[in-house]
Coordinates of C-alpha atoms in Angstrom, one line a residue:
Chain A
M1088 CA 13.8 -19.9 -3.2
G1089 CA 11.4 -17.6 -5.2
R1090 CA 8.1 -19.0 -3.8
R1091 CA 9.6 -18.9 -0.5
A1092 CA 11.0 -15.3 -0.8
L1093 CA 7.3 -14.1 -2.0
L1094 CA 5.9 -16.1 1.3
I1095 CA 8.3 -14.1 3.4
L1096 CA 7.0 -11.1 1.7
A1097 CA 3.8 -12.0 1.8
V1098 CA 4.0 -12.5 5.9
L1099 CA 5.9 -9.3 5.9
V1100 CA 3.3 -7.2 4.3
L1101 CA 0.6 -9.0 6.2
V1102 CA 2.4 -8.4 9.5
S1103 CA 3.0 -4.5 8.6
I1104 CA -0.9 -4.2 7.4
C1105 CA -1.9 -5.5 10.9
A1106 CA 0.3 -3.1 13.0
L1107 CA -0.8 -0.1 10.8
A1108 CA -4.3 -1.2 11.4
A1109 CA -4.1 -1.5 15.2
A1110 CA -1.9 1.6 15.0
I1111 CA -4.8 3.3 13.6
M1112 CA -7.9 1.7 15.2
Y1113 CA -5.9 2.3 19.1
E1114 CA -6.4 5.2 20.9
P1115 CA -5.0 5.3 24.6
A1116 CA -7.4 5.7 27.7
Y1117 CA -7.7 8.9 29.6
A1118 CA -7.3 9.0 33.6
P1119 CA -10.5 9.0 35.5
I1120 CA -10.5 12.0 37.4
E1121 CA -13.0 13.1 40.5
L1122 CA -16.0 15.0 39.3
P1123 CA -15.0 18.6 40.2
K1124 CA -17.2 20.9 42.5
Q1125 CA -19.8 23.0 41.2
A1126 CA -18.3 25.8 42.3
S1127 CA -14.7 25.4 40.9
F1128 CA -16.5 26.4 37.7
D1129 CA -17.3 30.2 36.9
A1130 CA -21.0 30.9 37.1
S1131 CA -20.8 33.0 33.5
I1132 CA -18.6 30.2 32.0
R1133 CA -21.5 27.8 33.2
A1134 CA -24.0 29.9 31.7
R1135 CA -22.1 30.2 28.4
G1136 CA -21.8 26.7 28.5
A1137 CA -25.9 26.5 28.7
R1138 CA -26.0 28.1 25.8
V1139 CA -23.6 26.0 24.0
V1140 CA -25.2 23.0 25.0
A1141 CA -28.7 24.5 23.4
L1142 CA -26.7 25.8 20.6
G1143 CA -25.3 22.2 20.1
D1144 CA -29.0 20.4 20.4
C1145 CA -27.1 18.3 22.9
A1146 CA -30.5 17.2 24.8
V1147 CA -32.6 16.6 21.5
C1148 CA -30.7 12.9 20.8
H1149 CA -28.8 12.6 24.7
T1150 CA -32.9 12.8 26.1
A1151 CA -35.0 9.7 25.7
Q1152 CA -38.4 10.2 25.2
G1153 CA -40.0 10.6 28.9
G1154 CA -36.7 10.5 30.3
K1155 CA -34.4 13.0 32.4
P1156 CA -32.7 15.4 30.2
F1157 CA -29.2 14.6 28.8
A1158 CA -29.4 11.1 30.6
G1159 CA -29.4 9.2 27.3
G1160 CA -30.9 5.8 26.0
L1161 CA -33.2 7.5 22.9
P1162 CA -32.6 4.9 20.0
L1163 CA -31.5 5.9 17.0
L1164 CA -32.5 4.1 14.1
T1165 CA -29.5 3.8 10.7
P1166 CA -29.3 1.8 8.1
F1167 CA -27.0 0.3 10.1
G1168 CA -28.7 -1.0 13.3
T1169 CA -30.1 0.9 16.8
I1170 CA -27.3 3.0 18.2
Y1171 CA -28.4 4.1 21.9
A1172 CA -27.7 7.8 22.7
T1173 CA -25.3 7.6 26.1
N1174 CA -26.0 9.7 29.6
I1175 CA -24.0 12.7 29.3
T1176 CA -25.2 13.6 33.1
P1177 CA -21.9 13.9 35.3
D1178 CA -22.9 10.8 36.6
N1179 CA -19.7 8.6 37.8
E1180 CA -20.1 5.0 36.6
T1181 CA -22.5 5.7 33.7
G1182 CA -22.3 8.9 32.6
I1183 CA -19.2 11.3 32.3
G1184 CA -18.7 12.3 35.9
S1185 CA -14.8 11.0 35.5
W1186 CA -13.8 12.7 31.9
S1187 CA -11.5 15.2 32.4
L1188 CA -11.7 18.6 30.3
E1189 CA -9.5 16.7 27.8
A1190 CA -11.5 13.3 27.3
F1191 CA -14.5 15.5 26.9
S1192 CA -12.2 17.5 24.4
R1193 CA -11.2 14.5 22.5
A1194 CA -14.7 13.0 22.5
L1195 CA -16.0 16.3 20.7
R1196 CA -13.5 16.1 17.9
K1197 CA -12.3 13.0 17.9
G1198 CA -14.9 10.5 18.3
I1199 CA -12.8 8.8 21.3
S1200 CA -14.6 7.8 24.7
R1201 CA -12.4 8.6 27.7
D1202 CA -11.8 5.1 27.9
G1203 CA -10.3 5.3 24.5
H1204 CA -12.9 3.5 22.4
Q1205 CA -14.5 4.5 19.4
L1206 CA -18.2 6.7 19.7
Y1207 CA -20.1 5.7 16.6
P1208 CA -20.8 8.8 14.2
A1209 CA -24.3 9.0 14.6
F1210 CA -22.6 11.6 17.3
P1211 CA -21.7 14.4 15.4
Y1212 CA -17.9 14.7 15.9
I1213 CA -16.8 15.8 12.5
H1214 CA -18.6 18.9 12.7
F1215 CA -17.7 19.5 16.2
T1216 CA -14.2 19.7 15.4
R1217 CA -15.2 23.4 14.6
I1218 CA -16.2 24.2 17.8
P1219 CA -13.7 26.8 19.3
D1220 CA -12.0 25.7 22.8
Q1221 CA -13.6 28.2 24.8
D1222 CA -17.1 27.0 23.9
I1223 CA -16.1 23.2 24.8
A1224 CA -14.7 24.3 28.1
A1225 CA -18.1 25.9 28.9
A1226 CA -20.4 23.2 27.7
Y1227 CA -18.1 20.8 29.7
A1228 CA -18.6 23.4 32.8
Y1229 CA -22.4 23.3 32.2
L1230 CA -22.8 20.0 31.4
M1231 CA -20.3 18.8 34.6
S1232 CA -22.3 21.1 36.9
R1233 CA -26.0 19.0 36.5
D1234 CA -27.3 16.5 38.6
P1235 CA -25.6 13.5 38.2
I1236 CA -28.6 10.9 36.5
H1237 CA -27.4 6.9 37.3
A1238 CA -29.0 5.4 34.0
T1239 CA -27.4 3.2 31.7
A1240 CA -28.4 3.1 28.0
P1241 CA -28.9 -0.3 26.0
H1242 CA -26.8 -1.7 24.1
N1243 CA -26.5 -0.6 20.6
K1244 CA -27.8 -3.4 18.5
L1245 CA -25.7 -3.1 15.0
I1246 CA -25.0 -5.5 12.1
F1247 CA -21.8 -7.1 11.8
P1248 CA -19.1 -6.1 11.5
L1249 CA -20.1 -2.7 12.5
N1250 CA -20.6 -3.8 16.3
F1251 CA -16.6 -4.2 16.4
R1252 CA -15.9 -0.2 17.6
P1253 CA -12.6 -0.1 16.2
L1254 CA -13.8 -0.4 12.6
V1255 CA -14.8 3.3 13.2
A1256 CA -11.8 4.5 12.7
F1257 CA -11.3 3.4 9.2
W1258 CA -14.4 5.6 9.0
N1259 CA -12.9 8.2 10.3
L1260 CA -9.8 8.6 8.0
L1261 CA -12.4 9.0 5.2
F1262 CA -14.9 11.6 7.2
L1263 CA -13.1 12.8 10.5
K1264 CA -11.2 15.9 8.3
D1265 CA -10.3 17.9 11.7
E1266 CA -12.0 21.3 10.1
R1267 CA -11.5 24.3 11.9
F1268 CA -13.2 27.6 11.6
T1269 CA -11.6 30.2 9.5
S1270 CA -13.8 33.7 9.2
D1271 CA -13.9 34.9 6.2
P1272 CA -13.5 38.6 6.3
R1273 CA -15.4 39.1 2.8
Q1274 CA -18.2 38.1 4.8
S1275 CA -20.1 39.8 7.9
P1276 CA -19.5 39.0 11.4
E1277 CA -23.1 38.0 11.7
W1278 CA -22.8 35.5 8.5
N1279 CA -19.3 34.2 10.4
R1280 CA -20.8 33.8 13.6
G1281 CA -23.6 31.9 11.7
K1282 CA -21.3 29.7 9.5
L1283 CA -20.0 28.8 12.6
L1284 CA -22.4 28.0 14.4
V1285 CA -24.2 26.1 11.4
D1286 CA -21.8 23.8 10.8
G1287 CA -20.2 23.6 13.7
L1288 CA -22.2 23.5 17.2
G1289 CA -25.5 23.1 15.3
H1290 CA -24.5 20.3 13.0
C1291 CA -27.3 21.4 10.8
A1292 CA -25.8 19.2 7.9
A1293 CA -25.8 15.8 9.8
C1294 CA -29.4 15.6 9.3
H1295 CA -30.2 17.6 6.1
S1296 CA -27.3 15.9 4.3
P1297 CA -28.0 12.9 2.0
L1298 CA -26.0 10.2 3.6
N1299 CA -23.7 7.6 1.1
L1300 CA -24.0 3.9 1.6
I1301 CA -21.5 3.8 4.7
G1302 CA -23.3 6.6 6.6
G1303 CA -21.1 9.5 5.8
E1304 CA -22.6 12.9 4.5
K1305 CA -22.6 12.6 0.6
T1306 CA -19.4 14.7 -0.8
G1307 CA -20.9 18.1 -2.3
H1308 CA -24.5 17.4 -1.3
A1309 CA -24.5 19.4 1.8
F1310 CA -27.7 21.1 3.2
D1311 CA -29.5 19.0 -0.1
G1312 CA -31.8 17.7 2.7
G1313 CA -31.5 14.1 4.6
L1314 CA -33.9 11.6 6.1
I1315 CA -33.7 11.1 10.1
D1316 CA -35.7 9.2 12.5
G1317 CA -38.3 8.9 9.8
W1318 CA -38.7 12.4 9.0
D1319 CA -37.6 13.8 6.1
A1320 CA -34.9 16.6 6.9
Y1321 CA -35.9 19.2 4.4
P1322 CA -32.8 20.8 2.0
L1323 CA -32.0 23.6 3.8
N1324 CA -30.2 25.4 0.5
Q1325 CA -33.7 25.5 -1.5
L1326 CA -35.5 27.9 1.1
A1327 CA -35.4 30.7 -1.6
H1328 CA -37.7 28.4 -3.6
A1329 CA -40.5 27.9 -1.4
D1330 CA -44.1 29.0 -2.7
I1331 CA -42.9 31.8 -0.8
P1332 CA -39.5 32.3 -0.1
W1333 CA -38.6 32.0 3.2
T1334 CA -37.3 35.7 5.2
K1335 CA -35.0 36.1 7.4
D1336 CA -37.9 36.9 9.7
Q1337 CA -39.5 33.6 9.2
L1338 CA -36.6 31.7 9.3
V1339 CA -35.6 33.0 12.7
T1340 CA -39.6 33.2 14.2
Y1341 CA -39.4 29.2 13.1
L1342 CA -36.2 28.5 14.8
R1343 CA -37.3 30.2 18.2
T1344 CA -41.1 29.2 18.2
G1345 CA -41.6 26.3 16.2
V1346 CA -43.6 28.1 14.1
A1347 CA -43.5 29.9 10.5
S1348 CA -46.5 31.1 9.5
E1349 CA -45.8 31.1 6.0
H1350 CA -44.2 27.5 6.1
G1351 CA -46.0 25.5 9.0
G1352 CA -44.7 23.9 12.1
A1353 CA -41.9 22.3 13.2
A1354 CA -42.2 18.6 14.1
G1355 CA -40.8 15.6 14.6
P1356 CA -36.8 15.6 15.7
M1357 CA -36.9 19.4 14.7
L1358 CA -39.5 20.5 17.0
P1359 CA -36.8 19.7 20.1
V1360 CA -34.3 21.7 18.1
T1361 CA -36.6 25.0 18.0
R1362 CA -37.2 24.3 21.8
D1363 CA -33.5 24.7 22.9
L1364 CA -32.9 27.5 20.2
A1365 CA -35.5 29.2 21.9
T1366 CA -33.3 29.6 24.8
V1367 CA -30.2 30.8 23.1
P1368 CA -29.8 35.2 21.9
E1369 CA -31.6 35.9 19.3
E1370 CA -28.3 37.4 17.8
D1371 CA -27.1 33.4 17.6
V1372 CA -30.5 32.5 15.8
Q1373 CA -30.2 35.9 13.1
A1374 CA -26.9 34.8 12.4
I1375 CA -28.1 31.0 11.4
A1376 CA -30.9 32.6 9.6
Q1377 CA -28.3 35.0 8.2
Y1378 CA -25.7 31.9 7.0
I1379 CA -28.3 29.8 5.8
L1380 CA -30.1 32.1 3.5
S1381 CA -26.7 32.6 2.0
I1382 CA -26.2 29.1 0.9
Q1383 CA -29.7 29.0 -1.5
K1384 CA -28.8 27.0 -4.7
P1385 CA -29.8 28.8 -8.0
G1386 CA -32.7 27.4 -9.9
S1387 CA -35.8 26.2 -9.0
S1388 CA -36.7 23.1 -6.8
N1389 CA -37.3 20.2 -9.3
D1390 CA -39.9 18.1 -8.0
T1391 CA -39.7 15.5 -11.0
T1392 CA -38.5 12.7 -9.1
A1393 CA -39.3 9.2 -8.6
T1394 CA -41.6 9.5 -6.1
V1395 CA -43.9 11.8 -7.8
A1396 CA -47.1 10.3 -9.8
G1397 CA -48.1 11.0 -13.2
N1398 CA -49.6 14.8 -13.2
D1399 CA -53.1 14.5 -14.5
N1400 CA -54.4 11.3 -12.5
R1401 CA -54.0 13.5 -9.3
N1402 CA -55.0 9.4 -7.7
A1403 CA -58.5 10.6 -8.3
R1404 CA -59.3 7.3 -7.0
N1405 CA -58.2 8.8 -2.8
I1406 CA -59.8 12.1 -3.8
S1407 CA -63.6 11.7 -3.3
P1408 CA -63.0 9.4 -0.2
G1409 CA -60.5 11.7 1.8
T1410 CA -62.9 14.9 1.2
V1411 CA -65.2 13.1 3.1
M1412 CA -62.5 12.2 5.5
F1413 CA -60.7 15.6 5.5
A1414 CA -64.3 17.1 6.2
A1415 CA -64.5 15.5 9.8
A1416 CA -61.3 14.8 11.2
C1417 CA -59.4 18.0 9.7
A1418 CA -61.5 20.7 8.7
S1419 CA -62.1 21.7 12.3
C1420 CA -58.8 23.3 12.4
H1421 CA -56.9 23.1 9.2
G1422 CA -60.8 24.3 6.7
E1423 CA -61.1 28.3 5.8
G1424 CA -62.2 29.8 8.8
S1425 CA -61.5 27.8 11.1
P1426 CA -60.1 28.9 14.3
M1427 CA -56.9 27.7 13.6
Q1428 CA -56.6 29.3 10.5
S1429 CA -57.8 32.7 12.2
I1430 CA -56.3 32.9 15.3
G1431 CA -52.5 33.2 16.0
N1432 CA -51.1 33.3 12.3
R1433 CA -51.1 29.3 12.1
P1434 CA -49.9 28.3 8.7
A1435 CA -52.5 27.3 5.9
L1436 CA -51.9 23.5 4.3
S1437 CA -51.7 25.6 1.0
V1438 CA -48.0 26.9 2.1
S1439 CA -47.4 24.1 4.5
T1440 CA -43.7 23.4 3.6
A1441 CA -44.4 19.1 4.6
V1442 CA -48.0 19.7 2.1
N1443 CA -45.7 20.7 -0.9
A1444 CA -42.9 18.5 0.0
K1445 CA -41.3 15.5 -2.6
T1446 CA -42.9 12.9 -0.3
P1447 CA -45.7 13.0 1.8
R1448 CA -43.5 11.0 4.8
N1449 CA -43.9 14.4 7.1
M1450 CA -47.2 15.0 6.6
I1451 CA -48.3 11.2 7.3
Q1452 CA -46.0 11.3 10.1
M1453 CA -47.7 14.2 11.6
M1454 CA -51.2 12.5 11.0
L1455 CA -49.6 9.2 12.8
G1456 CA -48.7 10.6 16.2
G1457 CA -49.5 14.1 16.0
I1458 CA -47.7 16.5 17.7
S1459 CA -47.9 16.7 21.6
W1460 CA -48.3 19.2 23.5
H1461 CA -45.4 20.9 24.7
Q1462 CA -44.4 24.8 25.6
A1463 CA -47.5 27.1 27.0
E1464 CA -47.3 30.3 24.7
R1465 CA -46.8 29.3 21.4
V1466 CA -49.1 25.5 21.0
N1467 CA -48.4 23.7 17.3
Y1468 CA -50.5 21.0 19.0
M1469 CA -51.9 18.1 16.6
P1470 CA -54.1 14.8 17.7
A1471 CA -52.7 11.8 16.7
F1472 CA -54.7 10.0 14.3
E1473 CA -52.6 6.5 14.1
G1474 CA -55.4 3.7 15.4
S1475 CA -58.5 5.9 14.9
L1476 CA -58.3 6.1 11.3
T1477 CA -57.2 3.2 8.9
E1478 CA -53.9 3.6 6.5
T1479 CA -56.1 3.5 3.6
Q1480 CA -58.2 6.5 5.0
M1481 CA -55.1 8.5 5.9
A1482 CA -53.8 7.9 2.5
D1483 CA -57.2 8.9 1.4
I1484 CA -56.5 12.6 3.0
V1485 CA -53.0 12.5 1.8
A1486 CA -54.1 12.4 -1.7
Y1487 CA -56.8 14.7 -0.8
V1488 CA -54.7 17.5 0.8
R1489 CA -52.1 17.6 -1.9
A1490 CA -54.6 17.5 -4.5
T1491 CA -56.4 20.1 -3.0
Y1492 CA -53.7 22.4 -1.3
S1493 CA -50.9 22.2 -3.3
K1494 CA -50.3 22.9 -6.9
K1495 CA -47.4 20.0 -7.0
P1496 CA -48.4 17.1 -8.6
A1497 CA -49.6 14.3 -6.8
W1498 CA -47.6 11.9 -4.9
A1499 CA -47.6 8.3 -5.7
Q1500 CA -48.8 5.1 -3.5
P1501 CA -49.5 7.3 -0.9
E1502 CA -51.3 4.0 0.9
K1503 CA -47.8 2.2 0.4
M1504 CA -46.0 5.3 2.4
V1505 CA -48.4 5.3 5.5
S1506 CA -48.0 1.6 5.8
D1507 CA -44.4 1.6 5.4
I1508 CA -43.7 4.2 7.8
S1509 CA -46.4 2.9 10.1
K1510 CA -44.0 -0.5 10.0
E1511 CA -40.6 1.5 10.6
N1512 CA -42.3 3.4 13.6
A1513 CA -43.9 0.4 15.2
Q1514 CA -39.7 -0.8 15.3
R1515 CA -38.7 2.4 17.5
Chain B
M251 CA -76.9 4.3 4.1
I252 CA -74.3 4.1 6.7
Q253 CA -73.9 0.4 8.8
L254 CA -72.9 1.5 12.1
T255 CA -72.6 -0.8 15.4
V256 CA -72.8 0.8 19.1
N257 CA -72.4 -1.3 22.1
D258 CA -72.6 -4.4 19.5
K259 CA -76.0 -3.1 18.6
S260 CA -75.9 -2.5 14.8
H261 CA -77.7 0.7 13.1
S262 CA -78.8 1.6 9.4
L263 CA -78.2 5.4 9.0
E264 CA -79.3 7.8 6.5
I265 CA -76.9 10.4 7.2
D266 CA -73.7 12.5 5.3
P267 CA -70.8 10.4 5.3
S268 CA -68.7 13.2 6.8
M269 CA -70.5 13.7 10.0
P270 CA -68.1 13.5 13.0
L271 CA -69.0 10.1 15.1
L272 CA -69.9 12.3 18.4
Y273 CA -72.9 13.8 16.2
V274 CA -74.2 10.3 15.1
L275 CA -73.7 8.9 19.0
R276 CA -76.0 12.0 20.6
N277 CA -78.3 13.6 17.9
K278 CA -79.1 10.5 16.2
L279 CA -78.7 7.5 18.7
E280 CA -79.4 9.4 21.5
L281 CA -76.8 8.2 23.2
N282 CA -75.5 11.5 25.5
G283 CA -72.7 10.3 27.5
A284 CA -69.8 11.4 25.2
K285 CA -69.8 15.1 25.1
F286 CA -68.7 17.7 22.8
G287 CA -65.5 19.7 24.5
C288 CA -63.9 21.8 22.0
G289 CA -64.5 20.0 18.7
L290 CA -60.2 20.3 17.7
G291 CA -59.0 16.9 19.6
Q292 CA -57.9 18.8 22.6
C293 CA -59.8 18.4 25.7
G294 CA -61.1 14.7 25.1
A295 CA -64.4 14.8 26.7
C296 CA -65.9 12.9 23.9
T297 CA -63.9 10.0 23.9
V298 CA -65.2 6.8 23.2
I299 CA -63.8 3.3 22.2
V300 CA -63.4 2.4 18.9
G301 CA -62.2 -1.0 17.8
D302 CA -59.8 -1.4 20.9
R303 CA -59.0 2.1 20.8
P304 CA -59.9 5.3 22.5
V305 CA -61.0 7.5 20.0
F306 CA -61.6 11.4 19.6
S307 CA -65.3 10.6 18.2
C308 CA -65.4 14.7 17.4
L309 CA -62.7 13.6 14.7
L310 CA -63.7 10.8 13.5
P311 CA -66.1 10.9 10.3
V312 CA -69.0 8.2 10.7
S313 CA -68.1 6.8 7.7
A314 CA -64.4 5.8 8.8
V315 CA -65.5 3.4 11.8
G316 CA -66.4 1.1 9.2
S317 CA -67.2 -2.9 11.0
R318 CA -65.4 -1.5 13.9
N319 CA -67.8 -1.8 17.5
V320 CA -68.2 1.4 19.1
R321 CA -68.2 1.3 22.8
T322 CA -69.6 4.4 25.1
I323 CA -70.4 4.9 28.6
E324 CA -73.7 3.5 27.8
G325 CA -72.6 0.5 27.3
L326 CA -70.5 -0.3 30.5
G327 CA -73.5 -0.1 32.6
T328 CA -76.7 1.5 33.9
A329 CA -77.6 4.0 36.9
D330 CA -78.6 0.6 38.5
K331 CA -76.2 -1.4 37.3
P332 CA -72.8 0.4 37.1
G333 CA -70.0 -1.1 35.7
A334 CA -66.8 -1.3 37.8
L335 CA -65.0 2.2 36.5
Q336 CA -68.3 3.9 37.4
T337 CA -68.6 2.4 40.9
A338 CA -65.2 3.4 41.3
F339 CA -65.8 6.9 39.8
I340 CA -68.9 7.3 42.2
K341 CA -67.2 6.1 45.6
H342 CA -64.2 8.4 44.9
Q343 CA -66.6 11.4 43.7
A344 CA -64.1 11.6 40.8
A345 CA -67.0 14.0 39.2
Q346 CA -67.0 18.0 39.8
C347 CA -69.0 19.3 37.2
G348 CA -68.9 15.8 35.1
Y349 CA -68.4 17.1 31.8
C350 CA -65.5 15.3 30.9
I351 CA -66.1 12.0 32.9
A352 CA -67.5 9.8 30.1
G353 CA -64.4 10.8 28.0
M354 CA -62.5 10.2 31.1
I355 CA -64.0 6.6 31.9
M356 CA -63.8 5.3 28.1
R357 CA -60.1 6.4 28.0
A358 CA -59.5 4.0 31.1
Q359 CA -61.4 1.3 30.0
A360 CA -59.6 0.7 27.0
L361 CA -56.4 0.8 28.9
L362 CA -57.7 -1.8 31.3
D363 CA -58.9 -3.7 28.3
K364 CA -55.4 -4.2 26.9
N365 CA -53.8 -4.2 30.0
P366 CA -56.0 -4.6 33.2
H367 CA -52.8 -4.0 35.2
P368 CA -50.8 -0.9 34.1
S369 CA -48.2 0.7 36.1
E370 CA -48.4 4.0 37.7
E371 CA -46.9 5.4 34.8
E372 CA -48.9 3.7 32.0
L373 CA -51.9 5.3 33.6
R374 CA -50.4 8.2 33.6
S375 CA -49.2 8.4 30.4
H376 CA -52.1 6.6 28.9
M377 CA -54.6 9.3 30.8
E378 CA -52.7 12.5 29.9
P379 CA -54.6 13.6 26.4
N380 CA -57.9 14.3 28.9
L381 CA -58.3 17.3 30.7
C382 CA -60.7 17.6 33.6
R383 CA -61.5 21.6 33.9
C384 CA -62.4 21.4 37.2
S385 CA -59.0 19.7 38.4
T386 CA -60.3 16.5 39.6
H387 CA -57.7 14.5 38.3
M388 CA -56.7 13.0 41.1
R389 CA -59.7 12.0 42.1
I390 CA -60.1 10.3 38.3
L391 CA -56.6 8.8 38.8
A392 CA -57.4 7.2 42.4
A393 CA -61.0 5.8 41.0
I394 CA -58.9 3.9 37.9
R395 CA -56.3 2.3 40.6
D396 CA -59.1 1.3 41.9
V397 CA -60.0 -0.9 39.3
A398 CA -56.7 -1.2 38.1
G399 CA -55.0 -2.9 41.4
I400 CA -52.5 -0.1 41.9
R401 CA -51.9 0.9 45.7
Q402 CA -53.3 4.3 46.2
D403 CA -50.1 5.3 48.5
V404 CA -47.3 5.0 46.2
P405 CA -45.4 8.2 45.7
T406 CA -44.4 9.2 41.8
N407 CA -42.2 11.5 40.3
H408 CA -45.2 13.2 38.6
S409 CA -46.6 15.2 41.5
P410 CA -47.2 15.1 45.3
Q411 CA -49.7 12.7 46.7
S412 CA -50.3 14.7 49.8
S413 CA -52.7 17.0 48.1
E414 CA -55.1 14.1 47.3
G415 CA -58.7 14.3 47.6
D416 CA -58.6 17.8 49.2

């Protein structure tokens, strides 16, 4: 009798749990619509939408290398597998052509696709909850007015059970706070605008924060720095502790041109962000810089991490061959008195954020892949050395440059880093 | 003493290990095909093949070459017996001033060694680092297409084909 009651109770509990889980995971589909005519959107709203989309860096992820803007297909390597960014051009079949504004808005704020399936949180909807309604409507008008491009992103390659999308609903219970922006009356309008852009549309914390084991941003560590697409996304709350502390002018120039004369050039996933920010009104970038500089942590940057080797040895083994390599491979641009140093305010290696960083990751990425040509006006180009220099030779240069141009302690095992990063890149 | 293999011939050279490969080829070995263009890895006039990769020889220390074979334009043929790419470049009159051509041919050779029949897209993206001041790119591409067996008349997304050869 007691056992039977227990059994019934167990079944009831199980059924309720299943029902609850189903309720959490279920999202309705929104009815497909006819693609609205471009003329149905006011030109000024579309123009505003272009600004919103640029501030949201949408094109950065939703454009594959060599692909059409917003047509998707860019692979994002995560610890859980590879996710391909989707097509957000208004193609009916493969893009968002049949999405209503309501469906678009739900996707941005709740991470739900028009047909009701869960989007993966590589899409930063947890930040986009803060975007004001009129900005979402403007972004919608802009995207729906572009030329539709027929392009299907490759299938995601995620580990079991994460390939079962509805499970994201439980992740959302933990991390989707539906936060809205409220302005702080004690702060200036510029600061408030900056906070809105940084925390909302710009979703800066999505890359510039460490992630926990299940891919959520670590609570209390926003802007402490993260890892994205094989690149270190440097901490945004320690800019005041750089050898030459960042100023608002430097930050605005960096964000709008990709080069800060006192810190270095943008590369990797940050480079297209700066290209987007070059297109928005300067006041937006001023506001972003104003806010970022207000969130600096006290104290100095702490470099005694596990990735740093002993102070004295400075990888002595590498430095002498590194001198030889640097003289021929690097000095014509980076050496003292070289054209790159004397023309156009190009940053010296000694002030480079990458050379002074905790890990040599970004320096190695730049050496391997270079920085390809972009924009005619302000070019921070660098040739790629992958294939012409061996991993050992690159590690020699890394050790030499760190020892010669930075006051920070030597990096541990540069050769292993070069080798590991080359292998990671090969999977991309 | 630096050991260097160029076009399958080995050399022992008493030189500064940090000397760029380009200077060694031109000034020590008198292989003057590869040119000094910018010295910054921006133009490709100095391109040679090291191992199986096209490299900017102006930015490669000679001591970094190691045991890899260096191939230069001189290794592809002679004036009397030009190689396949050289023949095609002559046929298409792909050179105007000719300064970039040795680099162009070596970069193209590296592609064809790996992939004898690349697509038009692959060809264009592979050749992208090398520049021609005289703008004979269309003829250069036409010459490489001949050797790669790519049709000359297929339109691409990148550029109109109508002006080719003009």
